[in-house]
Tab-separated table of C-alpha atoms in Angstrom:
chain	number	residue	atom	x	y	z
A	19	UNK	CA	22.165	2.514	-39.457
A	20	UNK	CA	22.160	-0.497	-41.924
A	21	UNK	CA	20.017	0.566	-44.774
A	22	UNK	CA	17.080	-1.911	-44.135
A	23	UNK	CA	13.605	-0.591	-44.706
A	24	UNK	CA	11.536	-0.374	-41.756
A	25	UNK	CA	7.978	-1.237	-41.436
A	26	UNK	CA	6.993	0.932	-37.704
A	27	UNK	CA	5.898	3.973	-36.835
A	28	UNK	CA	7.998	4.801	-34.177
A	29	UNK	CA	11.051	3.554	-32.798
A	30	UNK	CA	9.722	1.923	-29.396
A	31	UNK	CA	6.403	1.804	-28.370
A	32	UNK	CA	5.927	1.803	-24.073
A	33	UNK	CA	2.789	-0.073	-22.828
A	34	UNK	CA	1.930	1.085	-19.460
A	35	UNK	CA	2.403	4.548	-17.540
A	36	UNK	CA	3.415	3.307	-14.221
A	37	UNK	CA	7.399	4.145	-12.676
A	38	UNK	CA	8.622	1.742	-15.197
A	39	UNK	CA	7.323	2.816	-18.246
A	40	UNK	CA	7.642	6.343	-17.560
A	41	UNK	CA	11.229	5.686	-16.699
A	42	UNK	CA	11.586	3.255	-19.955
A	43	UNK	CA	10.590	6.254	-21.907
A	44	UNK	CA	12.511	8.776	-20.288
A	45	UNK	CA	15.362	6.834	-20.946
A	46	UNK	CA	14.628	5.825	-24.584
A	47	UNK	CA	14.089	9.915	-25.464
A	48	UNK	CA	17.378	10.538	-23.610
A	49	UNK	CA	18.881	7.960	-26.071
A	50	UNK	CA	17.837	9.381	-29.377
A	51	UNK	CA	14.384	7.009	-30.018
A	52	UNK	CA	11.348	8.313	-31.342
A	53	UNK	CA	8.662	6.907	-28.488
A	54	UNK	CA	5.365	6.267	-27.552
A	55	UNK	CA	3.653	5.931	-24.449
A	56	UNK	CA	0.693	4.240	-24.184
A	57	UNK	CA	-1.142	4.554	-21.254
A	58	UNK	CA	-4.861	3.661	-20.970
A	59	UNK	CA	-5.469	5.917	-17.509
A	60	UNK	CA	-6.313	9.862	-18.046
A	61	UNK	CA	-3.121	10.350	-15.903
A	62	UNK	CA	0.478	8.640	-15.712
A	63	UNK	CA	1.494	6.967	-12.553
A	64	UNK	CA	-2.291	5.647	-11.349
A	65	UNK	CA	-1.652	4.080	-8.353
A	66	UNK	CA	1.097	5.782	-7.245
A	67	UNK	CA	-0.603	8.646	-6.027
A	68	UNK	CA	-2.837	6.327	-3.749
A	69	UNK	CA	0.739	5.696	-1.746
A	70	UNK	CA	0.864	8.174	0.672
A	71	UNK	CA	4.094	7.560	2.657
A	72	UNK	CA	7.527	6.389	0.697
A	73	UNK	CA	10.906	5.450	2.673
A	74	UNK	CA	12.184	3.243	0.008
A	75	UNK	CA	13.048	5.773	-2.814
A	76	UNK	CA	15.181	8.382	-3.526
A	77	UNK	CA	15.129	11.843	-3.987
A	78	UNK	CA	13.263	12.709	-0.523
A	79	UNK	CA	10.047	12.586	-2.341
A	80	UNK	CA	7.699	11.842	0.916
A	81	UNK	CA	4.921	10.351	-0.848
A	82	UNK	CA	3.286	8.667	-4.031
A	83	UNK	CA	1.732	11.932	-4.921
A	84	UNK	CA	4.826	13.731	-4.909
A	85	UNK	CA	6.687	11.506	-6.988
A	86	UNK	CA	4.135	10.868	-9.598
A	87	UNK	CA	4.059	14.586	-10.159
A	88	UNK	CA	7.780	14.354	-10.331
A	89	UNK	CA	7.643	11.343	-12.553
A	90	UNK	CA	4.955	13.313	-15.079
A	91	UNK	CA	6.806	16.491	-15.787
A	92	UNK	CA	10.212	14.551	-16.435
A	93	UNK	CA	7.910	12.268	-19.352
A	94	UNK	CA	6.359	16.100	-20.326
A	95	UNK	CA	9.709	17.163	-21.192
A	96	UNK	CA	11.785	14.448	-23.040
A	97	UNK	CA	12.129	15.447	-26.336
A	98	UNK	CA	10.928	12.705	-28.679
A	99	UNK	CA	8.506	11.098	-26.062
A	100	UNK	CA	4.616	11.412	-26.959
A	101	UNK	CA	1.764	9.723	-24.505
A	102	UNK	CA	-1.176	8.939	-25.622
A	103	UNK	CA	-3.497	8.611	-22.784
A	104	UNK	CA	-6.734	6.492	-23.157
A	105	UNK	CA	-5.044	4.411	-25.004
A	106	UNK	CA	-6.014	0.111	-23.532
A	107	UNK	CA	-3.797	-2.279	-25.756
A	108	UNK	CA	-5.887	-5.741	-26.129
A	109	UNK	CA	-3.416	-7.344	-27.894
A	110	UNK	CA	0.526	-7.309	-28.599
A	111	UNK	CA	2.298	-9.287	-31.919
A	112	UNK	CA	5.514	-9.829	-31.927
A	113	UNK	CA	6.465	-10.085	-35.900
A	114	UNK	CA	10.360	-10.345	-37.391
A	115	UNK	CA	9.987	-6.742	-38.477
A	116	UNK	CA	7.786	-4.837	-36.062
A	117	UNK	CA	6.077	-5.274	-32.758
A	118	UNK	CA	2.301	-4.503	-33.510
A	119	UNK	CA	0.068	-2.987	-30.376
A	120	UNK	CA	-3.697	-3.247	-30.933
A	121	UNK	CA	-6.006	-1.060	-29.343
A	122	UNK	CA	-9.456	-1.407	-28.078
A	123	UNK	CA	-10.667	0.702	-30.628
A	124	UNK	CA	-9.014	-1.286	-33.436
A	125	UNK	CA	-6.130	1.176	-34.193
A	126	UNK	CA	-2.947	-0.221	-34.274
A	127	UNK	CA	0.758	1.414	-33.283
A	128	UNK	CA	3.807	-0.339	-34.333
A	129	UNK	CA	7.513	0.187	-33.417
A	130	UNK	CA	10.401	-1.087	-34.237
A	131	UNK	CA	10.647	-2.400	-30.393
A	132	UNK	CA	7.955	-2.438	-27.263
A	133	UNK	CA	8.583	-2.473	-23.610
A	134	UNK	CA	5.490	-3.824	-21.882
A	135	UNK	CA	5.679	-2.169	-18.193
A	136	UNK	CA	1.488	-3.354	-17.424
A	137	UNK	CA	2.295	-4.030	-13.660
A	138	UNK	CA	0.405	-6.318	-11.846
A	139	UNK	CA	-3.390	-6.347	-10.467
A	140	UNK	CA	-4.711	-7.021	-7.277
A	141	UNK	CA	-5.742	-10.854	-6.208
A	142	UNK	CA	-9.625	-11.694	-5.086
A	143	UNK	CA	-10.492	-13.929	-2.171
A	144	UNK	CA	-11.817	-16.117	-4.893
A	145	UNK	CA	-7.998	-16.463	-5.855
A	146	UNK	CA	-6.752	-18.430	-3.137
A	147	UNK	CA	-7.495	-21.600	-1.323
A	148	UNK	CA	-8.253	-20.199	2.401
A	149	UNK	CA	-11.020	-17.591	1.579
A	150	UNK	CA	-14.673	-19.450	2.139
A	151	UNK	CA	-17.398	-17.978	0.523
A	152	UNK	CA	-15.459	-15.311	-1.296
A	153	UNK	CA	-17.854	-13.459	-2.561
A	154	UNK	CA	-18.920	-12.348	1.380
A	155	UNK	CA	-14.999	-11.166	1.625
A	156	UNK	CA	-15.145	-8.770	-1.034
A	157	UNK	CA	-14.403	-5.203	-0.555
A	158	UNK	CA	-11.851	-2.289	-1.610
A	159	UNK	CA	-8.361	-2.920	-1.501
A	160	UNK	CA	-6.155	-1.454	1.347
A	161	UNK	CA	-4.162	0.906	-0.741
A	162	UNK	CA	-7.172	2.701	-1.066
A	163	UNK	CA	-7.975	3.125	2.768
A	164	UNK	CA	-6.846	6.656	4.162
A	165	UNK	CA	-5.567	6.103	7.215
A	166	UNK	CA	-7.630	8.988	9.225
A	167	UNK	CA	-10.734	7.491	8.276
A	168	UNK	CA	-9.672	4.541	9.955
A	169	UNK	CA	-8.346	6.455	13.383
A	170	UNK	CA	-10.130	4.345	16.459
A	171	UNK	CA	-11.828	1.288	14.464
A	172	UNK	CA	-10.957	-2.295	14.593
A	173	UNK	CA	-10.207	-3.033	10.652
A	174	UNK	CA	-9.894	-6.657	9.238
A	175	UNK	CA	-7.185	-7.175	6.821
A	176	UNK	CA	-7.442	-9.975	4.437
A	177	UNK	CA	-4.036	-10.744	3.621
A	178	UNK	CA	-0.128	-9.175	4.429
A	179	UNK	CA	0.881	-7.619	1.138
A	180	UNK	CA	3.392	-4.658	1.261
A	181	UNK	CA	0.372	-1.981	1.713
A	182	UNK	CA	0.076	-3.299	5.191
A	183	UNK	CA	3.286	-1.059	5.993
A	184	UNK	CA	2.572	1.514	3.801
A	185	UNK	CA	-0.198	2.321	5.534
A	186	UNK	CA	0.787	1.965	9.108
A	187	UNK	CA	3.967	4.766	8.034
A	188	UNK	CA	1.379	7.038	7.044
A	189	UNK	CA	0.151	7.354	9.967
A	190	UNK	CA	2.560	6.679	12.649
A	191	UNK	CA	0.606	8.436	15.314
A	192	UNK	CA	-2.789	6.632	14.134
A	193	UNK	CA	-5.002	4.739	16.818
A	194	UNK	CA	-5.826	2.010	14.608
A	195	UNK	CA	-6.839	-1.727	15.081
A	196	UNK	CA	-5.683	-4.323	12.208
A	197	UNK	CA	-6.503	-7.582	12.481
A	198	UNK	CA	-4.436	-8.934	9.564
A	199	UNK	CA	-5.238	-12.764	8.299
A	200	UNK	CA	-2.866	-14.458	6.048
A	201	UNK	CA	-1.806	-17.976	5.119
A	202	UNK	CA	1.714	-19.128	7.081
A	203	UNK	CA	3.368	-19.213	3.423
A	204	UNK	CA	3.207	-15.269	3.611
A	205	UNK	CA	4.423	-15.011	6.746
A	206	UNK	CA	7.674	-13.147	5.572
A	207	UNK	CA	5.899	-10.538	4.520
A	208	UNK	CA	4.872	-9.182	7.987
A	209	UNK	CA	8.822	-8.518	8.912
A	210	UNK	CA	8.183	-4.739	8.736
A	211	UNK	CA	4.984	-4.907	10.940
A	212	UNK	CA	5.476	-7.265	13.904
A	213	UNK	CA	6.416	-4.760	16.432
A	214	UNK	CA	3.762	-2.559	15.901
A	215	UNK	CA	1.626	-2.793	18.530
A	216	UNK	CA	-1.711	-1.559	16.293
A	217	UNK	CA	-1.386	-5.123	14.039
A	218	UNK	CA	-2.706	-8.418	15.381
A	219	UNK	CA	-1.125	-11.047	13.137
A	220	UNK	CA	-3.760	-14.267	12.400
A	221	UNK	CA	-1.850	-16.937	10.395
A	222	UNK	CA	-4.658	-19.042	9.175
A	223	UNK	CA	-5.776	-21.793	6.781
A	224	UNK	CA	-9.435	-20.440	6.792
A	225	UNK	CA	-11.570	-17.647	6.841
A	226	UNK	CA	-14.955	-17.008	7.197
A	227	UNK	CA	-17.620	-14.218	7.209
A	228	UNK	CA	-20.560	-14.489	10.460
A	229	UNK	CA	-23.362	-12.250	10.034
A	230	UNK	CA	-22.546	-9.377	12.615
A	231	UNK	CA	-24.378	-6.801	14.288
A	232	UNK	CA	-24.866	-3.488	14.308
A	233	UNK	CA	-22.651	-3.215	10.870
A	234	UNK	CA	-20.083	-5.042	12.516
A	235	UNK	CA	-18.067	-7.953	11.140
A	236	UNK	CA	-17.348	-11.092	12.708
A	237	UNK	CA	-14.575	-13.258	11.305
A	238	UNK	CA	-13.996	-16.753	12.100
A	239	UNK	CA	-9.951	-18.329	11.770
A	240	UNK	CA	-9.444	-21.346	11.604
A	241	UNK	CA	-5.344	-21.677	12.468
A	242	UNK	CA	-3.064	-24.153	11.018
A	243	UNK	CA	-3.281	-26.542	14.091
A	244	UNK	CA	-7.334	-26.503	13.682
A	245	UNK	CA	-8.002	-24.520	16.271
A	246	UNK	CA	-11.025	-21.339	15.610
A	247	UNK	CA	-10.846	-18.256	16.476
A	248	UNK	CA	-13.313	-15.561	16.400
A	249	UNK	CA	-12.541	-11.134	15.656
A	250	UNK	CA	-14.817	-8.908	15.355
A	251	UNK	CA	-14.188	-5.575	13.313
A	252	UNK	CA	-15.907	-2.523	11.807
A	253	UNK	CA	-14.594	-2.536	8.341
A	254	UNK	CA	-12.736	-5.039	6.072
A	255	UNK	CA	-10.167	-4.764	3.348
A	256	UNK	CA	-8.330	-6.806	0.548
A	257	UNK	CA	-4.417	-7.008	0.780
A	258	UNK	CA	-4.134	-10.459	-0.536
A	259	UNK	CA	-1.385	-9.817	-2.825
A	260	UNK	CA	-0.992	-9.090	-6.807
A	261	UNK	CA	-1.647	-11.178	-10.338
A	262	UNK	CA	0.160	-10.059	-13.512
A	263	UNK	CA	-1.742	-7.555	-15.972
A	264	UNK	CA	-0.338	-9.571	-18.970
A	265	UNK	CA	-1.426	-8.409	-22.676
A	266	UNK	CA	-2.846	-10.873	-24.778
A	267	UNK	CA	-0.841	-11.885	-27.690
A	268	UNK	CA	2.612	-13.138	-28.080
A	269	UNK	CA	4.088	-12.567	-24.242
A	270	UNK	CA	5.962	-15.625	-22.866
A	271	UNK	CA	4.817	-16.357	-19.487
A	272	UNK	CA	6.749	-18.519	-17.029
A	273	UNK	CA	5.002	-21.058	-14.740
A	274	UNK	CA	3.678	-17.939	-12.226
A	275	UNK	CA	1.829	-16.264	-14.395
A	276	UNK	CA	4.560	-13.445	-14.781
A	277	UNK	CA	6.975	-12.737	-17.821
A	278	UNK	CA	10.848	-12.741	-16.972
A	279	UNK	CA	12.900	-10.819	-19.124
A	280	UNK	CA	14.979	-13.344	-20.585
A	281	UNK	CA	11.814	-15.501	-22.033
A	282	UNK	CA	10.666	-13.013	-24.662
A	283	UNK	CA	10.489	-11.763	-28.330
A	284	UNK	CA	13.695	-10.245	-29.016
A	285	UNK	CA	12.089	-7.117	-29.829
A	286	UNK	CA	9.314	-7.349	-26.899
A	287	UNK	CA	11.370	-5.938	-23.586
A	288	UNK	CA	9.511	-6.803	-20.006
A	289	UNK	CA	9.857	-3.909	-17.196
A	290	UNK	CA	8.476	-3.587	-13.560
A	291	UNK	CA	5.880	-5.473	-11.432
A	292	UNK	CA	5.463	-7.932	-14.830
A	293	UNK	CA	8.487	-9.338	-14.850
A	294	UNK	CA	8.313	-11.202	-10.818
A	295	UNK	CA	6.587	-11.428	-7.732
A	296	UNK	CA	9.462	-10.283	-6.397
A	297	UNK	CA	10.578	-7.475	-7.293
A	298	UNK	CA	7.297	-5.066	-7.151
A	299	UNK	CA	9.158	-2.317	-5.673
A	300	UNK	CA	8.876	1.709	-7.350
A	301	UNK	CA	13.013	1.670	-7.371
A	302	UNK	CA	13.527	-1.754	-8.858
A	303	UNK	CA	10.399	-0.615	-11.718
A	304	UNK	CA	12.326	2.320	-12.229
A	305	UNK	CA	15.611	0.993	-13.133
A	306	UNK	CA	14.014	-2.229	-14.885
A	307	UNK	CA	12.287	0.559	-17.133
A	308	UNK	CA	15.608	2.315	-18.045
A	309	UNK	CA	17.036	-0.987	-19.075
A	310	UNK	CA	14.741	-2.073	-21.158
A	311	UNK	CA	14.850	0.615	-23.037
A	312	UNK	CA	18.534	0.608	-23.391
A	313	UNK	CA	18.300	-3.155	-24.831
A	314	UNK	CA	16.427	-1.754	-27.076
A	315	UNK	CA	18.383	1.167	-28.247
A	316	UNK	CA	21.681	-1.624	-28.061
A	317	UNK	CA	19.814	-3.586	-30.692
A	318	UNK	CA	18.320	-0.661	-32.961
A	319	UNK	CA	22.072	-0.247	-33.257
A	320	UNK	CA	22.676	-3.459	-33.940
A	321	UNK	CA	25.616	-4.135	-30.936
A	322	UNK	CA	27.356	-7.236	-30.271
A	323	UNK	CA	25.999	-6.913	-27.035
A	324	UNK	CA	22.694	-6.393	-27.790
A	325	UNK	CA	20.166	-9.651	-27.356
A	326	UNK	CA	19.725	-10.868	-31.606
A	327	UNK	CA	22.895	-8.077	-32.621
A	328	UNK	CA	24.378	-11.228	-35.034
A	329	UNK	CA	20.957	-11.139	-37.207
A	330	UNK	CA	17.750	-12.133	-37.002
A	331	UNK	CA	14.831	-9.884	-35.434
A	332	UNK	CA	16.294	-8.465	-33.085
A	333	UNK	CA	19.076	-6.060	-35.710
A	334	UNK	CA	16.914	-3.566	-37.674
A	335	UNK	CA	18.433	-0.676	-38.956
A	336	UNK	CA	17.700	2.116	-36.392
A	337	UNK	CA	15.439	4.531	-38.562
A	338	UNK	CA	16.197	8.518	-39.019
């Protein structure tokens, strides 16, 4: 501790109950820091519970569900950690002394240090260039779908985001139909799903809605070497891929749209499906989480290693 007068509430402030932020704060209450979660859901872990198959964590949790009640009772018992649930942040400032979160309500919280774990949102057909008239190709987005109420129908998939397998290892024994469309730039996300007989892969430029019959939908492709193809299905859904859920205020974006670590505040710390296109996975969220909050216990202690340890915003004096 360096003596310095503090001008926060709390010692780091979490935006965002999803696996990183829960694991951010978690980690920060392991480490001593007086934390707040903020999450604006009723519940912690939102869209995790909508996953309902998981190979790619560990623990043998089985699915989403599972883990998120896993993920819930660890945050319910770290000493130090409070959530405050209902709680949308409209804006975050990024000062010398504080980071200041503003609330749709017009209350403020401010910490020493924020981790902003917000995730990322689904994309619209309006969003890309190979959607015509997107506002006929709206609908619910495939991690919603439960996979028996699809059993023996011919489904339309508008895009080859990771759901796509999620789904289809849910239901393994299934008799489903998916007629997935995508642009050839995602083709390497279909890896996990080519050999599964149930998915008919459409690499396309564009895609259009025909009035069907009988509440039937008729889709017509047009492939990259012009030629159209026509599918016909009973049901349609959005797997187009995800945007960034970025606060307003003093975030540093990169050319994507998404905030990498390295480009921020010193005392503003970037975890989970913010930080990269790329790495939107519930492990990689997880661990993101943890170190962010450990950059920001480094620099409450004012470390050599720690990211502004020599001075400057990013050394306060770690408060009692």
């Amino acid at each position: 501790m360096t003596g310095e007068a503090h001008t926060w509430e709390t010692d780091l402030l979490v935006v965002g109950g999803g696996p990183a932020g829960c694991a951010a704060a978690v980690m920060a209450a392991g480490v001593g820091l007086r934390t707040l979660l903020l999450e604006e859901r009723r519940e912690l872990c939102g869209r995790l519970r909508y996953v309902r198959a998981l190979d790619n964590v560990l623990g043998g949790f089985a699915s989403g569900p599972d883990l998120a009640a896993a993920v819930t009772a660890d945050v319910a018992r770290a000493a130090g950690c409070r959530v405050e649930y209902g709680a949308r942040v409209v804006h975050l400032a990024a000062r010398d002394d504080r980071v200041v979160a503003t609330l749709d309500s017009g209350e403020r919280r401010t910490a020493a240090h924020a981790v902003v774990a917000t995730g990322a949102g689904p994309l619209e057909p309006a969003d890309t260039d190979w959607a015509a008239d997107p506002e006929r190709l709206a609908g619910a987005p495939l991690w919603e779908a439960d996979p028996r109420a699809l059993a023996g129908r011919t489904v339309l998939v508008l895009g080859a985001d990771r759901p796509l397998g999620t789904l289809l290892r849910a239901a393994p024994a299934a008799e489903v139909r998916l007629l997935v469309a995508h642009p050839p730039a995602d083709d390497y996300k279909t890896a996990e799903v080519r050999a599964d007989r149930r998915v008919e892969l459409l690499p396309v430029r564009r895609i259009a809605l025909r009035s069907g019959r009988r509440r039937r939908i008729t889709a017509e492709l047009t492939t990259g070497t012009g030629d159209v193809l026509e599918r016909t299905a009973d049901a349609a859904y959005l797997n187009i891929g995800n945007a960034p859920v970025r606060l307003p205020g003093d975030l540093r974006p990169d050319a994507t749209g998404y905030c990498p670590p390295g480009r921020q505040h010193p005392r503003v710390h970037v975890a989970g499906d913010l930080r990269s296109a790329r790495a939107q996975r519930i492990m990689t969220a997880m661990g993101s989480g943890g170190e962010a909050a450990l950059r920001a216990y480094y620099a409450l202690q004012g470390l050599p290693d720690a990211p502004g340890a020599s001075g400057g915003p990013g050394r306060p004096g770690r408060p009692e």
